[in-house]
PDB file of C-alpha atoms in Angstrom:
ATOM      1  CA  UNK A  22      -3.412 -39.763 -49.150  1.00 30.00           C
ATOM      2  CA  UNK A  23      -6.390 -41.932 -50.092  1.00 32.00           C
ATOM      3  CA  UNK A  24      -9.336 -40.378 -51.845  1.00 34.00           C
ATOM      4  CA  UNK A  25     -12.157 -39.863 -49.372  1.00 38.00           C
ATOM      5  CA  UNK A  26     -15.861 -39.573 -49.909  1.00 41.00           C
ATOM      6  CA  UNK A  27     -17.982 -36.962 -48.153  1.00 38.00           C
ATOM      7  CA  UNK A  28     -18.821 -37.264 -44.464  1.00 40.00           C
ATOM      8  CA  UNK A  29     -22.440 -38.128 -45.302  1.00 51.00           C
ATOM      9  CA  UNK A  30     -21.342 -40.918 -47.591  1.00 85.00           C
ATOM     10  CA  UNK A  31     -18.788 -42.166 -45.057  1.00 91.00           C
ATOM     11  CA  UNK A  32     -21.499 -42.242 -42.407  1.00 92.00           C
ATOM     12  CA  UNK A  33     -23.860 -44.171 -44.648  1.00 92.00           C
ATOM     13  CA  UNK A  34     -21.166 -46.696 -45.547  1.00 94.00           C
ATOM     14  CA  UNK A  35     -20.211 -47.169 -41.888  1.00 96.00           C
ATOM     15  CA  UNK A  36     -23.852 -47.553 -40.873  1.00 95.00           C
ATOM     16  CA  UNK A  37     -24.314 -50.287 -43.502  1.00 95.00           C
ATOM     17  CA  UNK A  38     -21.212 -52.101 -42.257  1.00 97.00           C
ATOM     18  CA  UNK A  39     -22.349 -51.822 -38.639  1.00 97.00           C
ATOM     19  CA  UNK A  40     -25.782 -53.234 -39.520  1.00 96.00           C
ATOM     20  CA  UNK A  41     -24.151 -56.098 -41.419  1.00 97.00           C
ATOM     21  CA  UNK A  42     -21.863 -56.827 -38.459  1.00 97.00           C
ATOM     22  CA  UNK A  43     -24.761 -56.822 -36.014  1.00 97.00           C
ATOM     23  CA  UNK A  44     -27.173 -58.826 -38.148  1.00 97.00           C
ATOM     24  CA  UNK A  45     -24.851 -61.255 -39.915  1.00 97.00           C
ATOM     25  CA  UNK A  46     -21.442 -61.619 -38.268  1.00 97.00           C
ATOM     26  CA  UNK A  47     -22.727 -61.255 -34.695  1.00 96.00           C
ATOM     27  CA  UNK A  48     -26.311 -62.325 -35.342  1.00 96.00           C
ATOM     28  CA  UNK A  49     -25.252 -65.694 -36.744  1.00 97.00           C
ATOM     29  CA  UNK A  50     -22.213 -65.901 -34.467  1.00 93.00           C
ATOM     30  CA  UNK A  51     -19.812 -66.280 -37.393  1.00 95.00           C
ATOM     31  CA  UNK A  52     -17.172 -64.683 -35.166  1.00 91.00           C
ATOM     32  CA  UNK A  53     -17.788 -65.397 -31.482  1.00 86.00           C
ATOM     33  CA  UNK A  54     -15.363 -62.602 -30.507  1.00 87.00           C
ATOM     34  CA  UNK A  55     -16.930 -59.801 -32.540  1.00 91.00           C
ATOM     35  CA  UNK A  56     -19.831 -58.954 -30.247  1.00 91.00           C
ATOM     36  CA  UNK A  57     -17.651 -57.993 -27.273  1.00 90.00           C
ATOM     37  CA  UNK A  58     -15.533 -55.567 -29.342  1.00 93.00           C
ATOM     38  CA  UNK A  59     -18.518 -54.227 -31.294  1.00 95.00           C
ATOM     39  CA  UNK A  60     -20.572 -53.471 -28.182  1.00 95.00           C
ATOM     40  CA  UNK A  61     -17.583 -51.937 -26.400  1.00 94.00           C
ATOM     41  CA  UNK A  62     -16.977 -49.586 -29.341  1.00 95.00           C
ATOM     42  CA  UNK A  63     -13.469 -50.930 -29.968  1.00 95.00           C
ATOM     43  CA  UNK A  64     -13.988 -51.435 -33.711  1.00 97.00           C
ATOM     44  CA  UNK A  65     -12.617 -48.643 -35.889  1.00 98.00           C
ATOM     45  CA  UNK A  66     -14.135 -48.034 -39.321  1.00 98.00           C
ATOM     46  CA  UNK A  67     -12.274 -46.229 -42.057  1.00 97.00           C
ATOM     47  CA  UNK A  68     -13.777 -45.587 -45.466  1.00 96.00           C
ATOM     48  CA  UNK A  69     -11.482 -45.366 -48.489  1.00 94.00           C
ATOM     49  CA  UNK A  70     -12.796 -44.327 -51.875  1.00 89.00           C
ATOM     50  CA  UNK A  71     -11.134 -44.820 -55.191  1.00 85.00           C
ATOM     51  CA  UNK A  72      -9.486 -47.555 -57.156  1.00 90.00           C
ATOM     52  CA  UNK A  73      -5.836 -46.609 -56.748  1.00 94.00           C
ATOM     53  CA  UNK A  74      -3.841 -49.429 -55.199  1.00 96.00           C
ATOM     54  CA  UNK A  75      -1.308 -46.986 -53.728  1.00 96.00           C
ATOM     55  CA  UNK A  76      -4.058 -45.095 -51.907  1.00 95.00           C
ATOM     56  CA  UNK A  77      -5.430 -48.264 -50.343  1.00 97.00           C
ATOM     57  CA  UNK A  78      -1.974 -49.482 -49.308  1.00 98.00           C
ATOM     58  CA  UNK A  79      -1.258 -46.042 -47.811  1.00 97.00           C
ATOM     59  CA  UNK A  80      -4.510 -46.343 -45.838  1.00 97.00           C
ATOM     60  CA  UNK A  81      -3.515 -49.819 -44.590  1.00 98.00           C
ATOM     61  CA  UNK A  82      -0.138 -48.483 -43.472  1.00 98.00           C
ATOM     62  CA  UNK A  83      -1.778 -45.502 -41.764  1.00 97.00           C
ATOM     63  CA  UNK A  84      -4.172 -47.827 -39.942  1.00 97.00           C
ATOM     64  CA  UNK A  85      -1.327 -50.032 -38.735  1.00 98.00           C
ATOM     65  CA  UNK A  86       0.354 -46.925 -37.317  1.00 97.00           C
ATOM     66  CA  UNK A  87      -2.953 -45.767 -35.817  1.00 98.00           C
ATOM     67  CA  UNK A  88      -3.485 -49.095 -34.080  1.00 97.00           C
ATOM     68  CA  UNK A  89       0.061 -48.969 -32.738  1.00 96.00           C
ATOM     69  CA  UNK A  90      -0.740 -45.626 -31.110  1.00 97.00           C
ATOM     70  CA  UNK A  91      -4.248 -46.493 -29.893  1.00 97.00           C
ATOM     71  CA  UNK A  92      -4.202 -49.674 -27.818  1.00 95.00           C
ATOM     72  CA  UNK A  93      -7.864 -49.199 -26.856  1.00 95.00           C
ATOM     73  CA  UNK A  94      -8.901 -49.924 -30.467  1.00 96.00           C
ATOM     74  CA  UNK A  95      -9.190 -53.674 -30.937  1.00 94.00           C
ATOM     75  CA  UNK A  96      -9.514 -53.848 -34.692  1.00 96.00           C
ATOM     76  CA  UNK A  97     -10.007 -51.789 -37.858  1.00 98.00           C
ATOM     77  CA  UNK A  98     -12.340 -52.441 -40.748  1.00 98.00           C
ATOM     78  CA  UNK A  99     -10.969 -50.662 -43.784  1.00 97.00           C
ATOM     79  CA  UNK A 100     -13.989 -50.282 -46.069  1.00 97.00           C
ATOM     80  CA  UNK A 101     -13.287 -49.982 -49.790  1.00 96.00           C
ATOM     81  CA  UNK A 102     -16.384 -47.958 -50.583  1.00 91.00           C
ATOM     82  CA  UNK A 103     -16.084 -47.947 -54.345  1.00 84.00           C
ATOM     83  CA  UNK A 104     -14.065 -50.005 -56.699  1.00 85.00           C
ATOM     84  CA  UNK A 105     -12.458 -53.338 -55.836  1.00 95.00           C
ATOM     85  CA  UNK A 106     -15.677 -55.203 -56.695  1.00 93.00           C
ATOM     86  CA  UNK A 107     -13.741 -57.696 -58.804  1.00 96.00           C
ATOM     87  CA  UNK A 108     -12.823 -60.387 -56.297  1.00 97.00           C
ATOM     88  CA  UNK A 109      -9.573 -61.378 -57.995  1.00 96.00           C
ATOM     89  CA  UNK A 110      -8.354 -57.769 -58.258  1.00 97.00           C
ATOM     90  CA  UNK A 111      -9.240 -57.430 -54.572  1.00 98.00           C
ATOM     91  CA  UNK A 112      -7.201 -60.563 -53.733  1.00 97.00           C
ATOM     92  CA  UNK A 113      -4.202 -59.067 -55.541  1.00 97.00           C
ATOM     93  CA  UNK A 114      -4.693 -55.874 -53.517  1.00 98.00           C
ATOM     94  CA  UNK A 115      -4.891 -57.916 -50.319  1.00 98.00           C
ATOM     95  CA  UNK A 116      -1.616 -59.626 -51.212  1.00 98.00           C
ATOM     96  CA  UNK A 117       0.035 -56.217 -51.656  1.00 98.00           C
ATOM     97  CA  UNK A 118      -1.445 -55.098 -48.323  1.00 98.00           C
ATOM     98  CA  UNK A 119       0.071 -58.174 -46.664  1.00 98.00           C
ATOM     99  CA  UNK A 120       3.444 -57.304 -48.193  1.00 98.00           C
ATOM    100  CA  UNK A 121       3.130 -53.756 -46.796  1.00 97.00           C
ATOM    101  CA  UNK A 122       2.309 -55.189 -43.367  1.00 98.00           C
ATOM    102  CA  UNK A 123       5.337 -57.492 -43.517  1.00 98.00           C
ATOM    103  CA  UNK A 124       7.679 -54.836 -44.939  1.00 97.00           C
ATOM    104  CA  UNK A 125       6.542 -52.364 -42.275  1.00 96.00           C
ATOM    105  CA  UNK A 126       7.627 -54.687 -39.487  1.00 97.00           C
ATOM    106  CA  UNK A 127       4.076 -55.478 -38.399  1.00 97.00           C
ATOM    107  CA  UNK A 128       4.176 -59.249 -38.997  1.00 97.00           C
ATOM    108  CA  UNK A 129       3.359 -61.012 -35.749  1.00 95.00           C
ATOM    109  CA  UNK A 130       1.665 -57.877 -34.405  1.00 97.00           C
ATOM    110  CA  UNK A 131      -1.257 -57.583 -36.827  1.00 97.00           C
ATOM    111  CA  UNK A 132      -3.052 -59.915 -39.194  1.00 96.00           C
ATOM    112  CA  UNK A 133      -5.254 -59.194 -42.205  1.00 98.00           C
ATOM    113  CA  UNK A 134      -8.593 -60.874 -42.805  1.00 97.00           C
ATOM    114  CA  UNK A 135     -10.754 -60.452 -45.877  1.00 97.00           C
ATOM    115  CA  UNK A 136     -14.419 -59.922 -46.627  1.00 98.00           C
ATOM    116  CA  UNK A 137     -15.871 -59.189 -50.046  1.00 98.00           C
ATOM    117  CA  UNK A 138     -19.318 -59.142 -51.714  1.00 97.00           C
ATOM    118  CA  UNK A 139     -18.162 -61.911 -54.090  1.00 97.00           C
ATOM    119  CA  UNK A 140     -15.993 -63.874 -51.658  1.00 98.00           C
ATOM    120  CA  UNK A 141     -15.158 -67.409 -52.772  1.00 97.00           C
ATOM    121  CA  UNK A 142     -13.451 -70.118 -50.775  1.00 96.00           C
ATOM    122  CA  UNK A 143     -10.936 -72.012 -52.848  1.00 94.00           C
ATOM    123  CA  UNK A 144     -12.161 -75.482 -53.752  1.00 94.00           C
ATOM    124  CA  UNK A 145     -15.848 -74.819 -53.018  1.00 95.00           C
ATOM    125  CA  UNK A 146     -18.597 -74.845 -55.627  1.00 96.00           C
ATOM    126  CA  UNK A 147     -19.412 -71.324 -56.803  1.00 96.00           C
ATOM    127  CA  UNK A 148     -22.968 -71.633 -55.432  1.00 97.00           C
ATOM    128  CA  UNK A 149     -21.949 -73.008 -52.032  1.00 98.00           C
ATOM    129  CA  UNK A 150     -23.664 -70.955 -49.311  1.00 98.00           C
ATOM    130  CA  UNK A 151     -20.498 -71.194 -47.169  1.00 97.00           C
ATOM    131  CA  UNK A 152     -19.028 -68.293 -49.162  1.00 98.00           C
ATOM    132  CA  UNK A 153     -21.502 -66.029 -47.367  1.00 98.00           C
ATOM    133  CA  UNK A 154     -19.612 -66.424 -44.096  1.00 97.00           C
ATOM    134  CA  UNK A 155     -17.047 -64.034 -45.641  1.00 97.00           C
ATOM    135  CA  UNK A 156     -19.282 -61.980 -47.897  1.00 98.00           C
ATOM    136  CA  UNK A 157     -19.873 -58.366 -46.936  1.00 97.00           C
ATOM    137  CA  UNK A 158     -21.672 -55.344 -48.405  1.00 96.00           C
ATOM    138  CA  UNK A 159     -18.353 -53.741 -49.421  1.00 96.00           C
ATOM    139  CA  UNK A 160     -14.855 -55.110 -49.914  1.00 97.00           C
ATOM    140  CA  UNK A 161     -13.138 -54.960 -46.508  1.00 98.00           C
ATOM    141  CA  UNK A 162      -9.639 -55.342 -45.207  1.00 98.00           C
ATOM    142  CA  UNK A 163      -9.917 -56.341 -41.571  1.00 98.00           C
ATOM    143  CA  UNK A 164      -6.849 -55.545 -39.485  1.00 98.00           C
ATOM    144  CA  UNK A 165      -6.700 -57.609 -36.295  1.00 96.00           C
ATOM    145  CA  UNK A 166      -4.258 -57.536 -33.415  1.00 95.00           C
ATOM    146  CA  UNK A 167      -2.362 -60.829 -33.104  1.00 92.00           C
ATOM    147  CA  UNK A 168      -2.553 -60.489 -29.292  1.00 89.00           C
ATOM    148  CA  UNK A 169      -6.365 -60.416 -29.495  1.00 85.00           C
ATOM    149  CA  UNK A 170      -6.341 -63.536 -31.643  1.00 82.00           C
ATOM    150  CA  UNK A 171      -4.049 -65.289 -29.156  1.00 81.00           C
ATOM    151  CA  UNK A 172      -6.409 -64.388 -26.289  1.00 79.00           C
ATOM    152  CA  UNK A 173      -9.404 -65.631 -28.271  1.00 75.00           C
ATOM    153  CA  UNK A 174      -7.653 -68.920 -28.993  1.00 75.00           C
ATOM    154  CA  UNK A 175      -6.713 -69.345 -25.321  1.00 76.00           C
ATOM    155  CA  UNK A 176     -10.283 -68.574 -24.198  1.00 76.00           C
ATOM    156  CA  UNK A 177     -11.926 -70.858 -26.764  1.00 75.00           C
ATOM    157  CA  UNK A 178     -10.490 -74.359 -27.034  1.00 71.00           C
ATOM    158  CA  UNK A 179     -12.892 -75.199 -29.887  1.00 82.00           C
ATOM    159  CA  UNK A 180     -11.790 -72.268 -32.047  1.00 83.00           C
ATOM    160  CA  UNK A 181     -10.624 -74.524 -34.884  1.00 85.00           C
ATOM    161  CA  UNK A 182     -14.191 -75.793 -35.292  1.00 92.00           C
ATOM    162  CA  UNK A 183     -15.600 -72.325 -36.032  1.00 92.00           C
ATOM    163  CA  UNK A 184     -15.089 -72.401 -39.833  1.00 93.00           C
ATOM    164  CA  UNK A 185     -16.755 -75.811 -40.155  1.00 95.00           C
ATOM    165  CA  UNK A 186     -19.619 -74.793 -37.859  1.00 95.00           C
ATOM    166  CA  UNK A 187     -20.098 -71.603 -39.898  1.00 96.00           C
ATOM    167  CA  UNK A 188     -20.122 -73.538 -43.179  1.00 97.00           C
ATOM    168  CA  UNK A 189     -22.701 -75.971 -41.836  1.00 97.00           C
ATOM    169  CA  UNK A 190     -24.914 -73.118 -40.638  1.00 97.00           C
ATOM    170  CA  UNK A 191     -24.611 -71.295 -43.968  1.00 98.00           C
ATOM    171  CA  UNK A 192     -25.502 -74.437 -45.889  1.00 98.00           C
ATOM    172  CA  UNK A 193     -28.440 -75.194 -43.609  1.00 98.00           C
ATOM    173  CA  UNK A 194     -29.972 -71.779 -44.397  1.00 98.00           C
ATOM    174  CA  UNK A 195     -29.428 -72.183 -48.136  1.00 98.00           C
ATOM    175  CA  UNK A 196     -28.210 -69.995 -50.952  1.00 98.00           C
ATOM    176  CA  UNK A 197     -31.419 -67.986 -51.460  1.00 98.00           C
ATOM    177  CA  UNK A 198     -31.496 -67.002 -47.775  1.00 98.00           C
ATOM    178  CA  UNK A 199     -27.969 -65.558 -47.890  1.00 98.00           C
ATOM    179  CA  UNK A 200     -28.450 -63.870 -51.262  1.00 97.00           C
ATOM    180  CA  UNK A 201     -31.515 -62.051 -49.923  1.00 97.00           C
ATOM    181  CA  UNK A 202     -29.819 -61.127 -46.646  1.00 96.00           C
ATOM    182  CA  UNK A 203     -26.674 -59.746 -48.276  1.00 95.00           C
ATOM    183  CA  UNK A 204     -28.690 -57.854 -50.924  1.00 94.00           C
ATOM    184  CA  UNK A 205     -30.425 -56.039 -48.088  1.00 93.00           C
ATOM    185  CA  UNK A 206     -27.071 -54.600 -46.990  1.00 91.00           C
ATOM    186  CA  UNK A 207     -25.548 -53.795 -50.394  1.00 86.00           C
ATOM    187  CA  UNK A 208     -26.190 -50.297 -51.705  1.00 78.00           C
TER     188      UNK A 208
END
């Protein structure tokens, strides 16, 4: 069982993530599908404390099972409330989480997406503002339903242009803008 922080701390962490979603992800339309699920209350938030890989992987597995049993929940944001601040350690954790998803028979049903306070796109300059399209106040493992992604793709023929559009928007605002905005959401 993953280590959990107190209810007050969980609430504070979730509130920070919700504000970040509203102001950044939805506010700048980085994900055109997020607003519908956010406003409908179909986003589940789960806070996991601690730095034990096994605890995080257990939480991922539990969330996959939860989503299987709760069709009304569109997506889960697994918030790694402490630890996992090193981006490369987080990427190794994410790889293990993907293996757990695959080994659990969830490939093709769910997909993992990643957000991290130090997110870096491979091949981009370290100071490129485009990294901020995937930077978040806490390390996150986002569990999405493949069926939801398929519907989004079918409803949005220009979906493949979203990453480029987001990068252009991030660059147009500049590095200092995003640093200030993200700092406002990081505890």
